[in-house]
Short mmCIF file of C-alpha atoms and ligand atoms in Angstrom, two decimals:
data_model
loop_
_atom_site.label_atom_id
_atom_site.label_comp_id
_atom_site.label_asym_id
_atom_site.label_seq_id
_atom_site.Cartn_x
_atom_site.Cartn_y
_atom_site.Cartn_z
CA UNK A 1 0.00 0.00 0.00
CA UNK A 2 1.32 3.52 -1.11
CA UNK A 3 0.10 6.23 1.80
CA UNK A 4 0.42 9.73 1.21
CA UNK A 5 1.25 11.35 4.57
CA UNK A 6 -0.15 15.41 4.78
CA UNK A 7 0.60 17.35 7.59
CA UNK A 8 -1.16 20.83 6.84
CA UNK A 9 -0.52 24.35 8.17
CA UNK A 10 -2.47 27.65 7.68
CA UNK A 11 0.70 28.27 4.77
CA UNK A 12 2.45 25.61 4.46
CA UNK A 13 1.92 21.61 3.48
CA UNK A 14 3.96 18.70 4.54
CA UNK A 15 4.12 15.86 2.94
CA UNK A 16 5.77 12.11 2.06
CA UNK A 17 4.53 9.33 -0.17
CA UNK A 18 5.30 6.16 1.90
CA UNK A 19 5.35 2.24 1.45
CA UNK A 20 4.72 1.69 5.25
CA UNK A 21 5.31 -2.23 5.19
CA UNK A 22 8.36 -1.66 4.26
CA UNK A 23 8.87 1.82 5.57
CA UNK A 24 10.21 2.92 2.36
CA UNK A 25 9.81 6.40 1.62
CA UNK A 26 9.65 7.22 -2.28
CA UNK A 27 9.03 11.35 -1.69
CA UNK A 28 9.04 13.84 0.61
CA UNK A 29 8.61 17.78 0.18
CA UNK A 30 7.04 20.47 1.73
CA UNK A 31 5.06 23.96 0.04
CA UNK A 32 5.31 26.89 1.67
CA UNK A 33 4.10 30.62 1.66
CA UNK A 34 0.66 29.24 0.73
CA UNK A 35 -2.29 31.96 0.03
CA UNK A 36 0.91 34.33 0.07
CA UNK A 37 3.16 33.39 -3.35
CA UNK A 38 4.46 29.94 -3.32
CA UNK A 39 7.25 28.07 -2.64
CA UNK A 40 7.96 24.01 -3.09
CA UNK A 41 10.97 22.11 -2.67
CA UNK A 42 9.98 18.16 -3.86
CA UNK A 43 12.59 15.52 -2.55
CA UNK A 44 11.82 12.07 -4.65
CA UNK A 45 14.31 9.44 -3.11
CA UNK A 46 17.48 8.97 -5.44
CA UNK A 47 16.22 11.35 -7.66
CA UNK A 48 16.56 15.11 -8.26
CA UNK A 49 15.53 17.56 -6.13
CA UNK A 50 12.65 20.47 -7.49
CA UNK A 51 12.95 23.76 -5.61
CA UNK A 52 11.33 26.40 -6.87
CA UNK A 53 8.89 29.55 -5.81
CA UNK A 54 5.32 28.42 -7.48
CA UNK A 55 2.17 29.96 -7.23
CA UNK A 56 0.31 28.46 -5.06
CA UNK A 57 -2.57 30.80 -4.42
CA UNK A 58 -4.67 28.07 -1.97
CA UNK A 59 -4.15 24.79 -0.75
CA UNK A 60 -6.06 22.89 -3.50
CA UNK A 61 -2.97 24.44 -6.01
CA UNK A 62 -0.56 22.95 -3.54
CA UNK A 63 -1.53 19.65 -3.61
CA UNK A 64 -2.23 19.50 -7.31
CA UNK A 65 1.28 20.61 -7.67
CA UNK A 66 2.98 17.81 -5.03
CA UNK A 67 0.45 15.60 -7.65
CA UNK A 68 2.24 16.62 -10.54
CA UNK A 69 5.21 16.17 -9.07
CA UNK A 70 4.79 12.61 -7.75
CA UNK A 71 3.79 11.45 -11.33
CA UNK A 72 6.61 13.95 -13.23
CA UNK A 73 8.25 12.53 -15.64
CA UNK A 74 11.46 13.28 -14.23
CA UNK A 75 10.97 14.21 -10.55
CA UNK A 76 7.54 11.93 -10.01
CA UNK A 77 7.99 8.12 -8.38
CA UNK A 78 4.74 6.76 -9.46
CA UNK A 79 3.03 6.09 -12.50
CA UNK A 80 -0.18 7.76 -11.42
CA UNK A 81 -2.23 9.30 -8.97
CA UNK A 82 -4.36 6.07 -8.52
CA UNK A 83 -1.21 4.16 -7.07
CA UNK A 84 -1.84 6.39 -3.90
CA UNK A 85 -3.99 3.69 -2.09
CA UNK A 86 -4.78 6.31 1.04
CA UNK A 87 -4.12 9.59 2.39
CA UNK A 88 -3.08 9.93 6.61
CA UNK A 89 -3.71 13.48 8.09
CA UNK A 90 -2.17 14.69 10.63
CA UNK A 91 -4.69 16.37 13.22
CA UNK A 92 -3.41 18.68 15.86
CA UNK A 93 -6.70 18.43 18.16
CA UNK A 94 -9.39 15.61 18.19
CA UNK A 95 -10.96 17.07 21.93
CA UNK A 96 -12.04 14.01 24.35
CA UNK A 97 -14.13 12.25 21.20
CA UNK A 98 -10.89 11.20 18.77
CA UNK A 99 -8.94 8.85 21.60
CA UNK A 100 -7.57 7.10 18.02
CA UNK A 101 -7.05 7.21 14.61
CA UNK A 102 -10.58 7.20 12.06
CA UNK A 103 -11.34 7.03 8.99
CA UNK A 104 -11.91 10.65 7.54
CA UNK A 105 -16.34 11.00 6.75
CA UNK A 106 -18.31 14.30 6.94
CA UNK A 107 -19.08 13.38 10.69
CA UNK A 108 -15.43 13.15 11.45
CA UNK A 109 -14.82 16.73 9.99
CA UNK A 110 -17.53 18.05 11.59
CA UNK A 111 -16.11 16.63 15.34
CA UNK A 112 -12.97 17.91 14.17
CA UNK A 113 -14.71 21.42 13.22
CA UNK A 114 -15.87 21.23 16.82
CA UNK A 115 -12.33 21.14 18.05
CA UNK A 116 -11.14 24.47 16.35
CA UNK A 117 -11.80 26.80 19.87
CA UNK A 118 -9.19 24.37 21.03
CA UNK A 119 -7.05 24.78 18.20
CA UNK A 120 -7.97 28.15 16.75
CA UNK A 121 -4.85 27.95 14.50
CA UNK A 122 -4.33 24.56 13.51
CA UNK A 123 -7.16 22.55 13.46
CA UNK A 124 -9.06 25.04 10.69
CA UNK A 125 -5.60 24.24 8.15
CA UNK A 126 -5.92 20.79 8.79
CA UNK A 127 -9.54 21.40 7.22
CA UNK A 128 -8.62 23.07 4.61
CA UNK A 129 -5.56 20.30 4.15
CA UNK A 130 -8.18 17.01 4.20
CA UNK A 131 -11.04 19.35 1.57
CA UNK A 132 -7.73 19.53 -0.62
CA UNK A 133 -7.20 16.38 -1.24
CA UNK A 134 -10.89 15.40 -1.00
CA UNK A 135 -11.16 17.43 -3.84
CA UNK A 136 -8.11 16.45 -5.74
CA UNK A 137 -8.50 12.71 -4.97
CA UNK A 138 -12.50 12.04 -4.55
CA UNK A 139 -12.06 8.70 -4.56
CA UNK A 140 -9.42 8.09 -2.34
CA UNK A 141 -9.89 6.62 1.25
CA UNK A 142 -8.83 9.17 4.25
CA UNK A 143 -7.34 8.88 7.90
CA UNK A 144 -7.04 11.09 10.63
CA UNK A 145 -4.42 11.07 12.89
CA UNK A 146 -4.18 13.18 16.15
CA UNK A 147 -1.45 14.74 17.94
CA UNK A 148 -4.05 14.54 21.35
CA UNK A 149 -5.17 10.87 21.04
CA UNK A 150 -2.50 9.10 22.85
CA UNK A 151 -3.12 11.10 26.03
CA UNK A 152 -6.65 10.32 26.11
CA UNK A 153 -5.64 7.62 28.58
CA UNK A 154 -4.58 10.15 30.85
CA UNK A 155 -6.39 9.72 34.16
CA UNK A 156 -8.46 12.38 35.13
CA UNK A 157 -6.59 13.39 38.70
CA UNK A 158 -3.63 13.80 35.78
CA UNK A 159 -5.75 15.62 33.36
CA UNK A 160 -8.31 17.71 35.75
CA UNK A 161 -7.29 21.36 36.32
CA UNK A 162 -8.19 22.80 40.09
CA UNK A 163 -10.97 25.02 38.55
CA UNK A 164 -14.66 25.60 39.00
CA UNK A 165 -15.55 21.86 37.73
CA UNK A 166 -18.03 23.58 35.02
CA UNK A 167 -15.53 24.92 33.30
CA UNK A 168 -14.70 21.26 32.64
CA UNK A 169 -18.32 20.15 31.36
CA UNK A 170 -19.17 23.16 30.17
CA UNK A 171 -15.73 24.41 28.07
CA UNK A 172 -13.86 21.82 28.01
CA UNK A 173 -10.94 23.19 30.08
CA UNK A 174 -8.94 20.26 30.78
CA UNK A 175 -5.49 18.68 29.99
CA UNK A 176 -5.26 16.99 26.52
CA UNK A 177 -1.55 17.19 25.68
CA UNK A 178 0.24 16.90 22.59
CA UNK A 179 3.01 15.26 20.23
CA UNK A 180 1.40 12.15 20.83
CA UNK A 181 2.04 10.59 18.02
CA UNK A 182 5.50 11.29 18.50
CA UNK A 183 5.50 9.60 21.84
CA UNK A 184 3.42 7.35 20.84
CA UNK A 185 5.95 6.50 17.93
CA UNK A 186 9.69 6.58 20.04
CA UNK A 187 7.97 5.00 23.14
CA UNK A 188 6.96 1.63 21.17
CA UNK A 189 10.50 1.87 19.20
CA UNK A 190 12.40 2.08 22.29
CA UNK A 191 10.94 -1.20 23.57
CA UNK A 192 11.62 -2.90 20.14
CA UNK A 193 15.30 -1.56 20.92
CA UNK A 194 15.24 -2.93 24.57
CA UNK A 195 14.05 -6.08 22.98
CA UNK A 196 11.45 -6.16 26.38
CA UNK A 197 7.39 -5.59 25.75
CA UNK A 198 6.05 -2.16 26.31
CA UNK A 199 3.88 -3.95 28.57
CA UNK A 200 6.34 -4.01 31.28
CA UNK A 201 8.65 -0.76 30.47
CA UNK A 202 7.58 2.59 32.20
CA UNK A 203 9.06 5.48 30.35
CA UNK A 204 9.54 9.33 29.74
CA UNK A 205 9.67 10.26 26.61
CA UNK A 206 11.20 13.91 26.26
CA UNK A 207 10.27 15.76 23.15
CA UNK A 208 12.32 18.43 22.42
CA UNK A 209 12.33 20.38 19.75
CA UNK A 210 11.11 24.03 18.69
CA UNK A 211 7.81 22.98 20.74
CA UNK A 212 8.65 20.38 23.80
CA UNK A 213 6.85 18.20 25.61
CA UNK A 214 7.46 15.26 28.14
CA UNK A 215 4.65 12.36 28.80
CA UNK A 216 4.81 9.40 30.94
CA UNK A 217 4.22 6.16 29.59
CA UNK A 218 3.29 3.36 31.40
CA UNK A 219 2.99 0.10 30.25
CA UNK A 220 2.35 1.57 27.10
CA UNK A 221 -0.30 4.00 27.96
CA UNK A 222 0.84 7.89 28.32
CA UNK A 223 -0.29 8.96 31.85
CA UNK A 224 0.65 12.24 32.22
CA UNK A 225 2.38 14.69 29.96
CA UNK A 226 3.51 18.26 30.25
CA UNK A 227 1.32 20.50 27.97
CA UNK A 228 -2.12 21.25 28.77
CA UNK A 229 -5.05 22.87 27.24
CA UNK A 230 -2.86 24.60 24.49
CA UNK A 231 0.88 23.49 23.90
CA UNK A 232 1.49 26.52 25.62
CA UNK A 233 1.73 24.62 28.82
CA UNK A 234 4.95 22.57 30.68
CA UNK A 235 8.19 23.32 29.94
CA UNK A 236 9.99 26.48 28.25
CA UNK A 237 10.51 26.60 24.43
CA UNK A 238 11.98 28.29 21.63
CA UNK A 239 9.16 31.14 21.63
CA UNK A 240 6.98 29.73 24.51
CA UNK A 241 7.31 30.13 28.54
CA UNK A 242 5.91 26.76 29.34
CA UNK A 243 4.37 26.66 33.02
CA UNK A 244 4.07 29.80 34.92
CA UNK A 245 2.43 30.96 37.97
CA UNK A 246 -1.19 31.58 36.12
CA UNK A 247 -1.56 34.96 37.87
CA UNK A 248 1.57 36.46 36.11
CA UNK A 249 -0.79 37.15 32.97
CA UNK A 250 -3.10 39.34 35.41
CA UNK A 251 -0.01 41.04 36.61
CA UNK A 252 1.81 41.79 33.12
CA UNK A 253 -1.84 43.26 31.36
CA UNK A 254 -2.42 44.98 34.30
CA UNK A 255 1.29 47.06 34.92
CA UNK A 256 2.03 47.01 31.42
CA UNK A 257 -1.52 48.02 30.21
CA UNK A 258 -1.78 44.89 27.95
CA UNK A 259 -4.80 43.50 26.69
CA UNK A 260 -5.65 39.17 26.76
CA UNK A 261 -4.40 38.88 23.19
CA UNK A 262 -0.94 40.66 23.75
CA UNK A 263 -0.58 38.65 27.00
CA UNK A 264 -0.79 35.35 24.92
CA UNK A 265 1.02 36.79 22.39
CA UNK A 266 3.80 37.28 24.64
CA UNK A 267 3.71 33.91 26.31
CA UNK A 268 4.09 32.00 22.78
CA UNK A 269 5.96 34.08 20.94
CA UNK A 270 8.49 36.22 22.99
CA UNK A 271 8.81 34.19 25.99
CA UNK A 272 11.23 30.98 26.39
CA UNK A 273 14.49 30.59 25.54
CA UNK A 274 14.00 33.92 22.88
CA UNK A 275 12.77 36.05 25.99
CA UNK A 276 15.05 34.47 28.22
CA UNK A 277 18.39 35.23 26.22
CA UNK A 278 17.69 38.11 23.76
CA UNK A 279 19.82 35.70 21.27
CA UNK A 280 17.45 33.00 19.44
CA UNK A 281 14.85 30.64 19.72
CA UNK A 282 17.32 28.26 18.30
CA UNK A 283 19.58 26.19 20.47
CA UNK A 284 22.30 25.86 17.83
CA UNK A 285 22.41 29.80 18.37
CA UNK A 286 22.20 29.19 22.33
CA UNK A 287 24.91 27.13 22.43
CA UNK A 288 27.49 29.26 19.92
CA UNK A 289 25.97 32.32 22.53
CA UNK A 290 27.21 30.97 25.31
CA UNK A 291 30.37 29.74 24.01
CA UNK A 292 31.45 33.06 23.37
CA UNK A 293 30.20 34.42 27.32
CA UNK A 294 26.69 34.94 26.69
CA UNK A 295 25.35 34.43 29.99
CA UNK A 296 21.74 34.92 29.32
CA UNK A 297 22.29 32.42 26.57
CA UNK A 298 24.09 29.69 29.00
CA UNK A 299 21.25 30.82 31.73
CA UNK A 300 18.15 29.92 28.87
CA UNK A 301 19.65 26.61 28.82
CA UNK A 302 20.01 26.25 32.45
CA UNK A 303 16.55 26.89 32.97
CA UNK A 304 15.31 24.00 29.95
CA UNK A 305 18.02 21.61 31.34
CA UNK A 306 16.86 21.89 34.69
CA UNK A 307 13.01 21.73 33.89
CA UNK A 308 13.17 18.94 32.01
CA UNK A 309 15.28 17.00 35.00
CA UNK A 310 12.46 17.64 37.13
CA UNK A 311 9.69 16.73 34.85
CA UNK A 312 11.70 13.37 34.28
CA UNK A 313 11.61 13.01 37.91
CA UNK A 314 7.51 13.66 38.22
CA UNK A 315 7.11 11.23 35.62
CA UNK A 316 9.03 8.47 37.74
CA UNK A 317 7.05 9.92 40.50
CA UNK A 318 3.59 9.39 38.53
CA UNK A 319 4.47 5.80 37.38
CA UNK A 320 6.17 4.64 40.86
CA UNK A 321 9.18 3.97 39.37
CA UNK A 322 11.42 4.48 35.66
CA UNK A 323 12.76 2.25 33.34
CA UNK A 324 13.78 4.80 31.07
CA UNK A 325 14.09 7.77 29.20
CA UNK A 326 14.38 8.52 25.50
CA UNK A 327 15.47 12.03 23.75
CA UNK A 328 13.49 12.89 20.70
CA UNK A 329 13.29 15.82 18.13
CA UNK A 330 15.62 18.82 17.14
CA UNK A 331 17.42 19.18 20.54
CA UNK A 332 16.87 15.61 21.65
CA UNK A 333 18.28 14.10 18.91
CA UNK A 334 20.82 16.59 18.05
CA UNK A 335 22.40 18.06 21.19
CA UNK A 336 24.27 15.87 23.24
CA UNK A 337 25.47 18.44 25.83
CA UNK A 338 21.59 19.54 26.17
CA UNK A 339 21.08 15.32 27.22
CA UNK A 340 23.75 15.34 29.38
CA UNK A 341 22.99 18.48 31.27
CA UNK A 342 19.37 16.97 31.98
CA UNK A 343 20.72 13.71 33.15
CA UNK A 344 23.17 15.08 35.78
CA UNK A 345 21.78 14.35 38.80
CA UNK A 346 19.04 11.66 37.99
CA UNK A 347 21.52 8.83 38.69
CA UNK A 348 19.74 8.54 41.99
CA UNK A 349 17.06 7.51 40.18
CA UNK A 350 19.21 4.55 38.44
CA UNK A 351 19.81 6.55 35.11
CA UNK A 352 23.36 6.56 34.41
CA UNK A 353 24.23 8.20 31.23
CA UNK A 354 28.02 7.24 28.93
CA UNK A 355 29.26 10.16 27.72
CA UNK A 356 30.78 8.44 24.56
CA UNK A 357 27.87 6.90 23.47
CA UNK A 358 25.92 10.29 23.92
CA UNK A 359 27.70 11.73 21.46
CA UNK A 360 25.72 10.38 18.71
CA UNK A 361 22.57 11.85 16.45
CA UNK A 362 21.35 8.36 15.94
CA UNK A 363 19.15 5.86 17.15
CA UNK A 364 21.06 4.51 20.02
CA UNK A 365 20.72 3.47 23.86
CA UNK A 366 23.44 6.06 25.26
CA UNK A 367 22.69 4.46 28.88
CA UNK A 368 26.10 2.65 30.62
CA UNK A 369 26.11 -1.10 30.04
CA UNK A 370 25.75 -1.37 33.80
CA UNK A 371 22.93 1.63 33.94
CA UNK A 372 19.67 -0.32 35.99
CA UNK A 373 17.63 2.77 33.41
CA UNK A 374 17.97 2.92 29.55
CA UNK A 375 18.45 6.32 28.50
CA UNK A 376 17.60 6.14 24.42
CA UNK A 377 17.85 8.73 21.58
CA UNK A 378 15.43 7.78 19.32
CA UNK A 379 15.06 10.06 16.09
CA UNK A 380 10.84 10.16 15.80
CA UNK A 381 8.86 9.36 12.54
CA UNK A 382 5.96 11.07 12.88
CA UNK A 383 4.78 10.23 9.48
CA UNK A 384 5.30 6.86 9.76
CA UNK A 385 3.09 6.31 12.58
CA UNK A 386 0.62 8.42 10.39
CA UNK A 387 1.07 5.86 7.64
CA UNK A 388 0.97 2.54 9.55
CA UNK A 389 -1.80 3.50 11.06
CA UNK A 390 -3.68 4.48 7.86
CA UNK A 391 -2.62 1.69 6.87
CA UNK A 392 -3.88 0.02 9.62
CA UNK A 393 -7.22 1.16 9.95
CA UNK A 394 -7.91 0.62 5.75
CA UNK A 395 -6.92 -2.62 6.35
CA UNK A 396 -9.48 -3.85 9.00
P1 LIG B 1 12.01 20.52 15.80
O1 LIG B 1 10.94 21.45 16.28
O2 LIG B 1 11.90 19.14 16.34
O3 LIG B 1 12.20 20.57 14.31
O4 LIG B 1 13.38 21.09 16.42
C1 LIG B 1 13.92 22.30 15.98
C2 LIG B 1 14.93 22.78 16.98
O5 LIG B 1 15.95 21.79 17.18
C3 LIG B 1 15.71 23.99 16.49
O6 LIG B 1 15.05 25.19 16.76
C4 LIG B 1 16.98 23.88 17.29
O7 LIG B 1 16.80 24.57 18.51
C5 LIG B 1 17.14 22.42 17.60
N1 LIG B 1 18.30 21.83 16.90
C6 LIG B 1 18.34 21.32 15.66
N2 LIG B 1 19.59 20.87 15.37
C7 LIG B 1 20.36 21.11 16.47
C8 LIG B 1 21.72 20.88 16.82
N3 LIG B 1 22.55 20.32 15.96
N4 LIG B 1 22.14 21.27 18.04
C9 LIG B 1 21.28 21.85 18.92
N5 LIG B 1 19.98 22.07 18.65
C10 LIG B 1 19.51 21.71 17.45
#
């Protein structure tokens, strides 16, 4: 089966035509500056690379031009568009009714219409992605995928917020979480890794990457995780504080005259590691920073390092006990020193770290041989997981 894998913004498109028995991928690209002018760079496997500014005036044009591409005579891997068997979404909120991946029908879109107040800025281009390729490819069989389903087995004393309960019932102010399919993904690859069922491992996984996020996975199941309502929540990002003491936001529009919207603005845009050290959002830019003195830089850093030590430690907390931990995404995969920093001091906890084998970007257990905890990097695959489980769910 040949899945196309589209992961929709409000301007750009994602995508990668998969085999996901075999996990070969035969193209990958991504079109950007939608609605704005148009830019696509098309990556077909051992083949040559198209990158060039197109028009693409909606999101309909953009995939009609990743079509053209994947059938081009020189740049295209398949024959034609009817070799696509099924196309996987990715869906940044499915609420408390989407605990797993469906089968796109109107009634799905309209549950994940309900969703947009949750996801005022994502959930309306995933839309507009899935009517795309409706439109494009009538005929072809659809899947949802959602970054929130894998915490829907968080128990409620884990996803419950101390507020007026009828906020709950009535708004739907509770925990849901994110990057689940991520987790979802590096949690069930570290136990193929470990060669031991997920059944038995309790784990926390630690994305980190321009957005972060930590879960706890027990047995399999994630039962607690760091972001909240919005992915504002947990730790500090590139752009985004993470967890702060709620009444700060009263505080700031009040001495600084600000209204809600600026407040938020603030808080995912100017705050983390860019409000913290004046330098970046980036932590390739951190790290140069603070090689060369920057101590705002080094402090940013710090402050991620240290969060993320304790949110390991609340996870062990949550599951009575850790097996181990895996490193995931643009930092975790990429910057060893950022690993290290958050494992000093967790050896208390039996997670010993080998600063050799840490060195690597690769999938690898960078644990000591003698380490009672696994620490992993694990690279994720998103869009696999979005594939097998189209793939999955077509089958059945
Ligand atoms: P992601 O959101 O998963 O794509 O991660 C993007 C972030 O990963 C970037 O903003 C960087 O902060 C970080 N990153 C990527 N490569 C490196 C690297 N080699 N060293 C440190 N951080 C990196």
């Amino acid at each position: 089966m040949k899945v196309l894998v589209i992961n929709a913004g409000s301007s750009s498109l994602k995508y990668q035509l998969m085999v996901p028995d075999t996990r070969e991928v035969l193209a990958k690209g991504l079109c950007e500056r939608i609605g704005i002018d148009g830019h696509l760079k098309h990556q077909p496997t051992d083949k040559d690379v198209f990158d060039a500014d197109i028009d693409l005036p909606n999101h309909e044009a953009a995939i009609k031009e990743v079509l053209n591409l994947l059938t081009h005579n020189h740049y295209g891997v398949i024959a034609d568009v009817s070799e696509i068997d099924a196309v996987g979404h990715r869906v940044v909120h499915g609420g408390e009714d989407f605990t797993q991946s469906v089968v796109i029908d109107e009634k799905v879109i309209k549950g994940i219409e309900d969703c947009i107040p949750l996801a005022p800025l994502h959930n309306p281009a995933n839309i507009t992605g899935i009517r795309a390729c409706q439109d494009v490819m009538p005929n072809t069989p659809m899947v949802g995928v959602f970054d929130t389903a894998f915490h829907q087995t968080i128990p409620p004393k884990g996803y419950m917020y101390a507020l007026p309960y009828r906020y709950y019932t009535e708004n739907k102010v509770r925990r849901y979480g994110f990057h689940g399919t991520s987790h979802d993904y590096v949690s069930k690859r570290a136990a193929e890794l470990c060669g031991r069922p997920i059944e038995e491992l309790r784990l926390v996984s630690c994305h980190l990457g321009n957005g972060a996020s930590t879960c706890a996975i027990q047995y399999g199941k994630s039962i607690d995780t760091s972001m909240g309502l919005t992915p504002t929540d947990g730790l500090p990002m590139g752009t985004r504080s993470g967890a702060i003491d709620p009444s700060i936001t009263e505080y700031i529009s009040r001495v600084r005259g600000y209204s809600p919207e600026r407040v938020a603005g603030v808080l995912n845009k100017e705050s983390g590691m860019l409000g913290l050290s004046g330098v970046s959002s980036d932590f390739r830019d951190l790290e140069k920073a603070a090689e060369e003195g920057n101590e705002r830089a080094e402090l940013a850093m710090d402050i991620f390092c240290y969060k993320v030590t304790k949110r390991i430690g609340s996870g062990a907390a949550a599951m009575g006990g850790i097996d181990g931990v895996i490193f995931t995404a643009g930092v975790g995969e990429n910057a060893p020193t950022i690993r290290e920093k958050i494992m000093e001091g967790l050896e208390f906890m039996g997670l010993y770290i080998d600063k050799e084998k840490n060195k690597t970007r690769d999938e690898a257990i960078v644990s000591t041989d003698d380490s009672p905890g696994i620490i992993f990097v694990i690279p994720t695959n998103e869009e696999l997981m979005i594939a097998l489980d189209t793939e999955r769910l077509l089958k059945d």
